[in-house]
Coordinates of C-alpha atoms in Angstrom, one line a residue:
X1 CA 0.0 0.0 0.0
X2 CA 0.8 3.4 -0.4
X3 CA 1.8 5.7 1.7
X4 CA -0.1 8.7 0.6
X5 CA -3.7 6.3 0.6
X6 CA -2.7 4.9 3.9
X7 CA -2.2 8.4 5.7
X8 CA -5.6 9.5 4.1
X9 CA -7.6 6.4 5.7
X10 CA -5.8 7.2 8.8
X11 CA -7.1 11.0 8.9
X12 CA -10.7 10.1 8.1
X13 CA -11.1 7.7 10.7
X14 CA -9.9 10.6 13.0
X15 CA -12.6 12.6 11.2
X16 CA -15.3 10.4 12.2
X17 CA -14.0 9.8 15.7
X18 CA -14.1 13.2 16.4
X19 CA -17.6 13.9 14.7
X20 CA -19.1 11.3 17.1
X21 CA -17.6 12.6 20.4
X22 CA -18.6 16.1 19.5
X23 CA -22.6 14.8 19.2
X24 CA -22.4 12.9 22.3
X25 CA -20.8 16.1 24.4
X26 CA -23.5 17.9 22.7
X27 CA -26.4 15.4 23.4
X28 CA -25.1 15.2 27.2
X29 CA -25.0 18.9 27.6
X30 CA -28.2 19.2 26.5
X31 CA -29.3 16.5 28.9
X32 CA -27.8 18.2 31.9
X33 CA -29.2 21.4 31.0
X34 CA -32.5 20.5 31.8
X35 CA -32.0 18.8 34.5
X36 CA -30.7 21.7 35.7
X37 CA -33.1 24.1 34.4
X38 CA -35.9 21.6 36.0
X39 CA -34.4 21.8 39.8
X40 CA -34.0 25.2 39.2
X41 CA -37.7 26.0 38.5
X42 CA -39.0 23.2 41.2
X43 CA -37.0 25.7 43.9
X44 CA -38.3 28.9 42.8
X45 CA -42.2 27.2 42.8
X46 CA -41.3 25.9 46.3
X47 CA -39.9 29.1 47.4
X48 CA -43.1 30.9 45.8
X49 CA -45.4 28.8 47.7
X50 CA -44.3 29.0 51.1
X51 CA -45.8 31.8 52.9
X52 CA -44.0 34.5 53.8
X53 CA -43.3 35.8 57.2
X54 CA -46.4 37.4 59.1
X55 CA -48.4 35.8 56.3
X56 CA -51.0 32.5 57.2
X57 CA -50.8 29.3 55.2
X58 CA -53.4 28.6 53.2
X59 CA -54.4 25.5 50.9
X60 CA -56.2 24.0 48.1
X61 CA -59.2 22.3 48.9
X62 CA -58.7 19.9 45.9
X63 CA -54.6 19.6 48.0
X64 CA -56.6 19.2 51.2
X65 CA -58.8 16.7 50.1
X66 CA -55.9 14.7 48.7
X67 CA -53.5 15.0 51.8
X68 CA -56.8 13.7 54.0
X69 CA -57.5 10.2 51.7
X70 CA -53.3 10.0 52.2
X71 CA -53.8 9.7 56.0
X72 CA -57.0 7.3 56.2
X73 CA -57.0 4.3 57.9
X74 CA -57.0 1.3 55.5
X75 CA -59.1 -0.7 57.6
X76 CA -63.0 0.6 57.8
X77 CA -64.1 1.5 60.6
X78 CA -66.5 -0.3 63.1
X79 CA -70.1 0.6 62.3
X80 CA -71.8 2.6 65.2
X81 CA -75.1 1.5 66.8
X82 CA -78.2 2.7 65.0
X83 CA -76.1 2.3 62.0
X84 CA -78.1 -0.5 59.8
X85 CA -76.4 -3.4 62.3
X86 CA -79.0 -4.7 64.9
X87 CA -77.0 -5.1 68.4
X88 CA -76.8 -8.7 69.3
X89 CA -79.7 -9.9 72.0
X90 CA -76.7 -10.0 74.7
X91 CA -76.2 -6.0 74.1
X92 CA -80.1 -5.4 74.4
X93 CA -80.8 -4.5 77.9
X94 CA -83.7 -6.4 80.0
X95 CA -86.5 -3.9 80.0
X96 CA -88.7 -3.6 83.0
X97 CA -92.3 -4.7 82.1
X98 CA -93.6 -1.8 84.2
X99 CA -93.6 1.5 82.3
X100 CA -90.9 4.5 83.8
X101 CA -92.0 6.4 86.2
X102 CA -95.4 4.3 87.1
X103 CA -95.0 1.5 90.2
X104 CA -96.6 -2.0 90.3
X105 CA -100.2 -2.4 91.4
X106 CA -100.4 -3.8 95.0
X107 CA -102.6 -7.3 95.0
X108 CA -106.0 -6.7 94.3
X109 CA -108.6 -7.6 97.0
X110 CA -111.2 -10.2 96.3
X111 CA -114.3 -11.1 98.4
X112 CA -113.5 -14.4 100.6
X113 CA -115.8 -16.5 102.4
X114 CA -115.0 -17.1 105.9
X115 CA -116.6 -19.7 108.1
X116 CA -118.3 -19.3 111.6
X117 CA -116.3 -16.7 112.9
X118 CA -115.3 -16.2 116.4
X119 CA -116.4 -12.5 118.2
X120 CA -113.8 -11.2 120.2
X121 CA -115.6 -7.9 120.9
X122 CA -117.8 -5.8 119.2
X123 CA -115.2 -4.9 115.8
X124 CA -112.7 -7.7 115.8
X125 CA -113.2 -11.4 114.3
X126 CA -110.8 -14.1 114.6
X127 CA -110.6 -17.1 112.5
X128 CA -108.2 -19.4 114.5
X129 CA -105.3 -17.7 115.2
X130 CA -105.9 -15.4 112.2
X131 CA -107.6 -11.7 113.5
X132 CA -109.2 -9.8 111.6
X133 CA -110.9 -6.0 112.4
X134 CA -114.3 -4.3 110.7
X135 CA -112.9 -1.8 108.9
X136 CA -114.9 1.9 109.7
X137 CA -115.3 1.4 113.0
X138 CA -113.3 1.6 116.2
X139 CA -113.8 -2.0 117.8
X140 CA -115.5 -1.7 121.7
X141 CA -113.8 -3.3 124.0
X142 CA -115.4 -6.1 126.3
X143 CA -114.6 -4.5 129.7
X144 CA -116.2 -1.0 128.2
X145 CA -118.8 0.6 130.8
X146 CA -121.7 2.9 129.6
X147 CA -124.2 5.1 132.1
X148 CA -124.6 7.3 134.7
X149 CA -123.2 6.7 138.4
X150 CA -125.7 4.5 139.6
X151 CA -127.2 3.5 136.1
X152 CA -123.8 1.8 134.8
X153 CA -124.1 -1.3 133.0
X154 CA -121.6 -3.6 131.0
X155 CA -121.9 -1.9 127.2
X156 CA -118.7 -3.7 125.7
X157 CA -119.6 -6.8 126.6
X158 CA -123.0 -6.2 125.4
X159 CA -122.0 -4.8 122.1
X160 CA -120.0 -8.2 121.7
X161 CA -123.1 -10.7 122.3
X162 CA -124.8 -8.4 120.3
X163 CA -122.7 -8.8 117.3
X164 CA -122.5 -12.5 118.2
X165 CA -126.2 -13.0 117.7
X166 CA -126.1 -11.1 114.4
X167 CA -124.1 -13.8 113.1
X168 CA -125.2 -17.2 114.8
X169 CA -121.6 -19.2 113.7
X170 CA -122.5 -18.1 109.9
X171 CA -119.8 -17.5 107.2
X172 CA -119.0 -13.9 106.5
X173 CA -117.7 -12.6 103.5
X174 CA -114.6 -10.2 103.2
X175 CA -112.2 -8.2 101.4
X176 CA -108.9 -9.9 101.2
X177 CA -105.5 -9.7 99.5
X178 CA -105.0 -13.2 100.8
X179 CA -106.8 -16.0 103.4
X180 CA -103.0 -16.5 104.7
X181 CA -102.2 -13.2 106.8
X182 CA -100.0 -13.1 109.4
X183 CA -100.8 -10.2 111.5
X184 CA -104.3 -8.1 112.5
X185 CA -105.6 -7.1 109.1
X186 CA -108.5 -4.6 108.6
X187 CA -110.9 -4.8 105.8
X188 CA -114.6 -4.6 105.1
X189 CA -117.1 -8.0 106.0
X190 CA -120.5 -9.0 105.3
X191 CA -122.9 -11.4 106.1
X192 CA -124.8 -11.8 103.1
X193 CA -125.7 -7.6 101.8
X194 CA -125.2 -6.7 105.2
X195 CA -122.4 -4.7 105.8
X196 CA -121.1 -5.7 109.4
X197 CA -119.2 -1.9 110.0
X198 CA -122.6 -0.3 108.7
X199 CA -124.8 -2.6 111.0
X200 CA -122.1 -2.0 114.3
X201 CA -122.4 2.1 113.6
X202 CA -126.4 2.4 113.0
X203 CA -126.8 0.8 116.2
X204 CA -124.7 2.4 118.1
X205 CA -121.9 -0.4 119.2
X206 CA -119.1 0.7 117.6
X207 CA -117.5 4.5 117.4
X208 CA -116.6 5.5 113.9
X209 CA -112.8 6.0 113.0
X210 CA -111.8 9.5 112.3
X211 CA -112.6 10.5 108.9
X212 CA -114.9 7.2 108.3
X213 CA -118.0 7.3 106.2
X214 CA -119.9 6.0 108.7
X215 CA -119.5 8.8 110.8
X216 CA -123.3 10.1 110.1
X217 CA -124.6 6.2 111.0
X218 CA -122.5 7.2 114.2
X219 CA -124.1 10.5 114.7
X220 CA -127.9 9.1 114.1
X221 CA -127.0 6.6 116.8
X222 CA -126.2 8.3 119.7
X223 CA -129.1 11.1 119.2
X224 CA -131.4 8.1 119.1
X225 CA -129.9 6.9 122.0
X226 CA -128.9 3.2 120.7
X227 CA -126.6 0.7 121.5
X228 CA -123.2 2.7 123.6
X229 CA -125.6 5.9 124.5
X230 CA -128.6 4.4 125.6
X231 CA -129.4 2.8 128.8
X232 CA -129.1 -0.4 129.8
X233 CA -130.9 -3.0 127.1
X234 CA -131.3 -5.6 130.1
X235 CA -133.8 -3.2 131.9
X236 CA -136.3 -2.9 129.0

């Protein structure tokens, strides 16, 4: 080969060479520019968007909206009560079957038959060991004496017999919560329609209680002079 053609080859390969690092120093410049230019311009928007001294921060409401769905929990919720979910039957309270503010009825009395009472005294029954007194009335006592000095005769124990006669060992009929009471229990009677509080007050062997509506009965009594405020039956 010659040496001219050889020293030509060797030059235009150095041509070429040197065309192709020139483009890729270009192409990288280029590159770095706007990278440059880009963190340049991200700064200034940054700078531009905080607020200034004295001045209050303000935001978007599409940014806030976005910034809020960033920060919510990825697991739902539990639903509240009243929500659409019907507590369980453990949750549900026992509710009382009386109503607020209203208290239960006390038993209601019903008419019981009693057989052949005993009289203790003119006001007071007793059915074995079981007492009970005539409501109405205040029961006489047995040892009670009615009359003047010199007139005095025994009125309680005559108000007693008297009663006892009335009812001759017959059942009476009276108004009870229950036939098992413990104690002294006071209540209305009858034997048959005949009230026995009404029958002790019209004739006058039994005082009415304060307030009792058989205080009139009473009253027509003792101006008629009957039973307690009359003289001595025995003598008639």
């Amino acid at each position: 080969m010659r040496p001219a053609a050889f020293i030509t080859g060797i030059t235009g390969m150095a041509v070429v060479a040197g065309l192709l690092l020139a483009g890729e120093a270009r192409l990288g410049g280029g590159t770095a520019g706007e990278e440059t230019a880009s963190a340049e311009e991200t700064v200034t928007a940054a700078a531009d968007a905080a607020p200034k001294a004295g001045e209050r921060a303000t935001i978007s409401d599409d940014r806030a909206e976005m910034i809020a769905r960033s920060v919510e929990p990825t697991t739902p919720p539990s639903p509240a009560p009243g929500d659409g979910e019907a507590p369980k039957p453990a949750d549900v309270p026992q509710q009382a079957e009386t109503p607020v503010g209203e208290t239960a009825s006390p038993a209601t009395k019903k008419a019981v038959e009693l057989a052949r009472p005993m009289v203790d005294n003119a006001g007071i029954l007793s059915f074995g060991e079981r007492r009970l007194q005539i409501a109405g009335i205040v029961p006489t006592p047995t040892d009670r004496i009615c009359g003047p000095t010199g007139r005095q005769w025994p009125c309680g124990m005559m108000a007693k017999t008297a009663l006892r006669l009335l009812l001759r060992n017959r059942s009476v009929s009276c108004d009870l919560e229950t036939v098992e009471w413990k104690e002294t229990v006071t209540t209305a009677c009858r034997l048959g329609t005949e009230d026995l509080g009404s029958w002790l007050a019209e004739n006058g062997w039994a005082e009415p209680t304060a307030g009792s509506p058989l205080t009139s009965a009473a009253e027509k009594a003792r101006q008629a002079g009957k039973g307690l405020y009359g003289d001595d039956p025995r003598r008639n």
